[in-house]
Amino acid sequence: AMVDKGVDFANYFCTYAFLYHQKEMLCDRVRMDAYYNSIFQNKHHFVGKTVLDVGTGSGILAIWSAQAGARKVYAVEATKMAEHARVLIKANNLEDVVEVIESNMEDVSLPEKVDVIISEWMGYFLLRESMFDSVIYARDHWLKPTGVMYPSHARMWVAPIRSGIGEHKRGDYDLAMEDWHNFVGSTKSSYGVDMSILSKPFSEEQKKYYLQTSLWSNLHPNQVIGSPAIIKEIDCLTVSVNDILEVKADVFSSITMEHARLCGFGGWFDVHFRGRKEDPAQQEVELSTAPCPNNGTHWGQQVFLLQPPVHVDQGDKLNVSFSMIRSKENHRLLEVEFGCDVTQSSGKIPHFKNKFFIE
Amino acid sequence: AMVDKGVDFANYFCTYAFLYHQKEMLCDRVRMDAYYNSIFQNKHHFVGKTVLDVGTGSGILAIWSAQAGARKVYAVEATKMAEHARVLIKANNLEDVVEVIESNMEDVSLPEKVDVIISEWMGYFLLRESMFDSVIYARDHWLKPTGVMYPSHARMWVAPIRSGIGEHKRGDYDLAMEDWHNFVGSTKSSYGVDMSILSKPFSEEQKKYYLQTSLWSNLHPNQVIGSPAIIKEIDCLTVSVNDILEVKADVFSSITMEHARLCGFGGWFDVHFRGRKEDPAQQEVELSTAPCPNNGTHWGQQVFLLQPPVHVDQGDKLNVSFSMIRSKENHRLLEVEFGCDVTQSSGKIPHFKNKFFIE
Ligand SMILES: Nc1ncnc2c1ncn2[C@@H]1O[C@H](CSCC[C@H](N)C(=O)O)[C@@H](O)[C@H]1O
Ligand SMILES: Nc1ncnc2c1ncn2[C@@H]1O[C@H](CSCC[C@H](N)C(=O)O)[C@@H](O)[C@H]1O
């Protein structure tokens, strides 16, 4: 896994250098409340302690850690946002406690090991962006043997859903192909070149774009038509990069809604702040990105659409085989496969399998 | 000017690997007609000749060159689009004439020098993308001393314009700042952190985004309120990269509209196919991207907005000092400065100067 740092910066880090983007995260109240409460309701983890904030961005988690009583906070940020963080920390009179280090986490050398590693590393569907690798690296190099991770645990979920968006996407795709065929016709008649040989690769490109790319969505709970299932559980203290390179799970879901259309699957995650067994949280905090009638998060859920939908009914049994790997072209993006067997009272629906891209 | 090839691929070339993007260019009829006519109305430049197509994309210009009678066409393309071009060329039975080479132009070694270099290298406002560098490189290495360039000449234009879009952009910027100030207030009250020190850098970021980034636009000729002026003339046969690193010009424009608002400047280009002096075109062809009531091109015009607009009147004289350089962070993007003195019958308007980014 050789990663060209310049390319990674161009593809990934660049957006985090904008205050506009940091502000979007700072305006996510579910996210903010969870981290805020995890810190201020568990001050015993911070008072007099040393803290490492991996990817400090604007500096918010480092500032809270200091305000909660940390002796020293190392705030590491790869982008130029580090300069804004430094200014913000000074304006809040915390420059004696918080040290901002503008660097890739992997290149940092700290003067000491730390009691706490705090980080907001979660991407869409938890693992997009692969930033958790850097947190694991930080943990293995800089966390004391007695140290705690904030958050301490993470889980990934999938559930069968219904949604009207599939029809729209299908319509967009059909229109794009209709347009293509007109284009082929007029290129032949006006310019004497027959482009029809490219119809297949064009349709594949468009299918990938409209039908196989997962969609950001803020699902309503009533769009979830069956029992959600956990496909991955992570203990942030012990997990290795190897454990998250691939996610594979065979899970079961039971349809809970009468006469529903199975339009696809929704995927989301939650994380927990529980401290560690020998040094637990006084107040456990959860940050969930599950479908929710109000208070959505900026992560929303990822939606993977089936084309066409499948008619299902209450009590139908779904055996879902899920698999997710990193994209070969860009280790921060993901490729997902959903296989599914539906068992109905009237018999079985033929097995289907769909591939998706999280871009 | 050290350019990291991987980064350049991630930032620039990647879009050209999509048929969707090639199709957009292939659907630009003004562009297509100009190249088509330049070739088929000047067959004497192609019959029995060797041709190099720099950045062949889908292969269209190489195919036309072959159809017009070229003996051999080298079609060079840096992206995976080369594979589609190869398939298309075979489907049109031209594989014996056209050889597709998947490579950066700068890394290619041809078995012979060529009679014609054809290329569609023009970016927004002519020079965005800096692809012309690669055409100059190809010319210096692979064009015979008697060879011709397709196109042979290029010009850049600016003109004073009126537009309602400036108010919108100003409104968007004001809203973004209002939103920011609410955010600062609630971050202080809910989370105990004072973000106000970042208000200035945030406003600069937003100003750059909303007010200083040039806009793609398809201007109507009646939005041009004064005489257009040429700021650069390029002879494609003799120009060097050094000549296009910077564009500087002091030009004059006279307001042609009564009681108008000078809202900014429009910038566009044209190119000509004239062959070379000793071997001229039989039929000269022009490709213009000037404002036009119908038949816009995919290039449109670049609009540089003044905030706020200036009231001008017929006969007012504008002395415009234009300067354009490449962005230090990305050599394919541009930074532009417009200085302007307006002389009215009633006297002079104070000199103003504005900086813009072509992103
Ligand atoms: N390997 C790495 N080293 C340093 N910073 C990293 C990193 N990987 C990601 N980051 C940074 O981590 C941040 C994640 S976003 C979270 C920002 C902030 N902690 C908050 O909670 O609001 C981004 O600013 C990104 O640039
Ligand atoms: N240095 C270089 N070497 C090879 N190809 C290049 C290049 N710089 C740009 N290109 C390619 O040049 C193309 C420009 S777009 C024009 C495509 C085609 N000639 C047409 O007229 O429709 C893109 O496909 C881009 O990938």
XYZ file of N, CA and C in Angstrom, chain A residues 100-183:
252
model
N -0.107 22.964 18.961
C -0.547 22.554 17.628
C 0.668 22.140 16.803
N 0.561 20.996 16.183
C 1.653 20.475 15.355
C 1.126 20.267 13.946
N 1.624 21.071 13.002
C 1.163 20.930 11.609
C 1.965 19.832 10.943
N 1.372 18.673 10.843
C 2.090 17.510 10.303
C 1.118 16.365 10.091
N 1.518 15.464 9.244
C 0.875 14.179 9.157
C 1.129 13.438 10.469
N 0.118 12.788 11.024
C 0.286 12.062 12.282
C 1.456 11.084 12.195
N 1.593 10.471 11.039
C 2.605 9.434 10.856
C 4.033 9.993 10.927
N 4.181 11.304 10.814
C 5.525 11.908 10.808
C 5.853 12.636 12.106
N 4.972 12.552 13.107
C 5.133 13.345 14.324
C 5.990 12.594 15.337
N 6.824 13.336 16.042
C 7.516 12.776 17.192
C 7.130 13.608 18.422
N 6.496 12.959 19.399
C 6.068 13.663 20.616
C 7.130 13.475 21.702
N 7.202 14.412 22.659
C 8.188 14.270 23.740
C 7.785 13.253 24.796
N 6.552 12.763 24.747
C 6.084 11.831 25.784
C 4.913 11.020 25.236
N 4.594 9.929 25.938
C 3.376 9.185 25.602
C 2.193 9.831 26.302
N 0.974 9.541 25.818
C -0.201 10.265 26.319
C -1.189 9.329 27.025
N -2.029 9.948 27.854
C -3.055 9.195 28.594
C -4.318 8.985 27.764
N -4.575 9.929 26.866
C -5.813 9.886 26.086
C -5.505 10.192 24.625
N -6.080 9.392 23.728
C -6.112 9.794 22.314
C -7.555 10.088 21.958
N -7.784 11.329 21.541
C -9.120 11.711 21.092
C -9.023 12.022 19.608
N -10.055 11.654 18.866
C -10.038 11.929 17.435
C -11.434 11.785 16.868
N -11.741 12.631 15.918
C -12.976 12.453 15.163
C -12.538 12.041 13.766
N -12.455 10.734 13.609
C -11.855 10.142 12.408
C -12.890 9.492 11.503
N -14.161 9.534 11.876
C -15.168 8.738 11.181
C -15.587 9.381 9.852
N -15.559 8.581 8.809
C -16.029 9.041 7.505
C -17.400 8.461 7.208
N -17.900 8.720 6.014
C -19.170 8.101 5.622
C -19.082 6.598 5.845
N -20.146 6.036 6.380
C -20.206 4.598 6.632
C -18.981 4.152 7.446
N -18.607 4.998 8.366
C -17.492 4.791 9.294
C -16.112 4.833 8.650
N -15.898 3.985 7.639
C -14.514 3.749 7.224
C -14.059 4.509 5.989
N -14.991 5.159 5.272
C -14.545 5.956 4.142
C -13.559 7.008 4.653
N -12.556 7.290 3.860
C -11.442 8.200 4.176
C -10.260 7.456 4.806
N -10.548 6.258 5.382
C -9.471 5.450 5.981
C -8.614 6.235 6.975
N -9.217 7.224 7.611
C -8.434 8.031 8.543
C -8.133 7.277 9.836
N -8.944 6.255 10.114
C -8.735 5.498 11.356
C -7.345 4.855 11.372
N -6.808 4.553 10.198
C -5.429 4.035 10.115
C -4.461 4.930 10.892
N -4.649 6.238 10.738
C -3.733 7.188 11.388
C -3.928 7.197 12.898
N -5.164 6.924 13.336
C -5.445 6.870 14.771
C -4.818 5.611 15.365
N -4.927 4.519 14.638
C -4.299 3.262 15.088
C -2.789 3.449 15.167
N -2.240 4.094 14.151
C -0.800 4.386 14.170
C -0.443 5.202 15.418
N -1.214 6.234 15.689
C -0.966 7.108 16.855
C -1.046 6.289 18.144
N -2.067 5.448 18.237
C -2.249 4.607 19.428
C -1.040 3.693 19.644
N -0.626 3.024 18.564
C 0.473 2.072 18.700
C 1.788 2.758 19.056
N 1.944 4.024 18.678
C 3.206 4.711 18.945
C 3.174 5.612 20.173
N 2.020 6.156 20.512
C 2.011 7.249 21.491
C 1.061 7.088 22.659
N 0.268 6.009 22.720
C -0.639 5.851 23.866
C 0.045 5.022 24.952
N -0.032 5.520 26.183
C 0.484 4.739 27.316
C -0.262 3.412 27.411
N 0.356 2.386 27.979
C -0.319 1.086 28.124
C -1.630 1.203 28.916
N -1.738 2.218 29.743
C -2.957 2.418 30.537
C -3.919 3.424 29.901
N -3.599 3.862 28.696
C -4.350 4.977 28.094
C -5.743 4.606 27.610
N -6.545 5.632 27.354
C -7.909 5.423 26.851
C -8.094 6.073 25.489
N -9.024 5.487 24.747
C -9.343 5.977 23.407
C -10.700 6.676 23.428
N -10.749 7.856 22.794
C -12.006 8.606 22.637
C -12.284 8.774 21.166
N -13.270 8.101 20.585
C -14.159 7.105 21.168
C -13.427 5.787 21.386
N -14.099 4.898 22.143
C -13.489 3.619 22.501
C -14.002 2.464 21.643
N -15.183 2.592 21.083
C -15.784 1.499 20.307
C -16.537 2.057 19.099
N -16.667 1.221 18.082
C -17.421 1.620 16.887
C -18.140 0.409 16.309
N -19.273 0.661 15.687
C -20.041 -0.420 15.050
C -20.573 0.033 13.701
N -20.658 -0.903 12.784
C -21.277 -0.635 11.479
C -22.569 -1.432 11.362
N -23.573 -0.790 10.767
C -24.905 -1.377 10.641
C -25.376 -1.373 9.193
N -26.183 -2.380 8.865
C -26.954 -2.309 7.608
C -28.398 -2.707 7.888
N -29.295 -2.214 7.050
C -30.716 -2.578 7.166
C -31.389 -2.452 5.814
N -32.409 -3.290 5.573
C -33.190 -3.156 4.333
C -34.038 -1.884 4.394
N -34.117 -1.195 3.265
C -34.865 0.074 3.264
C -35.768 0.181 2.044
N -36.711 1.116 2.142
C -37.479 1.528 0.954
C -37.151 2.984 0.677
N -37.284 3.384 -0.564
C -36.891 4.732 -0.966
C -37.386 4.991 -2.374
N -37.758 6.237 -2.633
C -38.210 6.572 -3.979
C -37.063 6.990 -4.892
N -35.873 7.129 -4.323
C -34.778 7.729 -5.084
C -34.292 6.823 -6.207
N -34.490 5.513 -6.037
C -34.060 4.573 -7.070
C -34.689 4.852 -8.418
N -35.993 5.150 -8.416
C -36.673 5.461 -9.676
C -36.058 6.699 -10.333
N -35.770 7.703 -9.528
C -35.146 8.908 -10.077
C -33.811 8.596 -10.733
N -33.029 7.823 -10.027
C -31.704 7.497 -10.545
C -31.824 6.691 -11.827
N -32.762 5.763 -11.812
C -32.997 4.964 -13.009
C -33.412 5.870 -14.160
N -34.290 6.844 -13.863
C -34.729 7.798 -14.883
C -33.574 8.631 -15.420
N -32.701 9.075 -14.522
C -31.534 9.856 -14.935
C -30.647 9.030 -15.861
N -30.480 7.784 -15.475
C -29.648 6.904 -16.292
C -30.271 6.700 -17.678
N -31.567 6.439 -17.694
C -32.243 6.225 -18.983
C -32.129 7.460 -19.878
N -32.304 8.635 -19.270
C -32.180 9.877 -20.033
C -30.775 10.041 -20.606
N -29.786 9.739 -19.772
C -28.396 9.873 -20.224
C -28.140 8.969 -21.418
N -28.733 7.768 -21.387
C -28.519 6.842 -22.496
C -29.277 7.278 -23.744
N -30.484 7.811 -23.551
C -31.259 8.315 -24.685
C -30.460 9.427 -25.372
N -29.953 10.329 -24.548
C -29.143 11.430 -25.040
C -27.917 10.913 -25.788
N -27.305 9.891 -25.257
C -26.138 9.307 -25.913
C -26.494 8.791 -27.305
N -27.631 8.109 -27.395
C -27.987 7.529 -28.689
C -28.290 8.620 -29.713
N -28.903 9.721 -29.279
C -29.078 10.864 -30.188
C -27.725 11.399 -30.636
N -26.831 11.476 -29.689
C -25.483 11.968 -29.980
C -24.796 11.076 -31.020
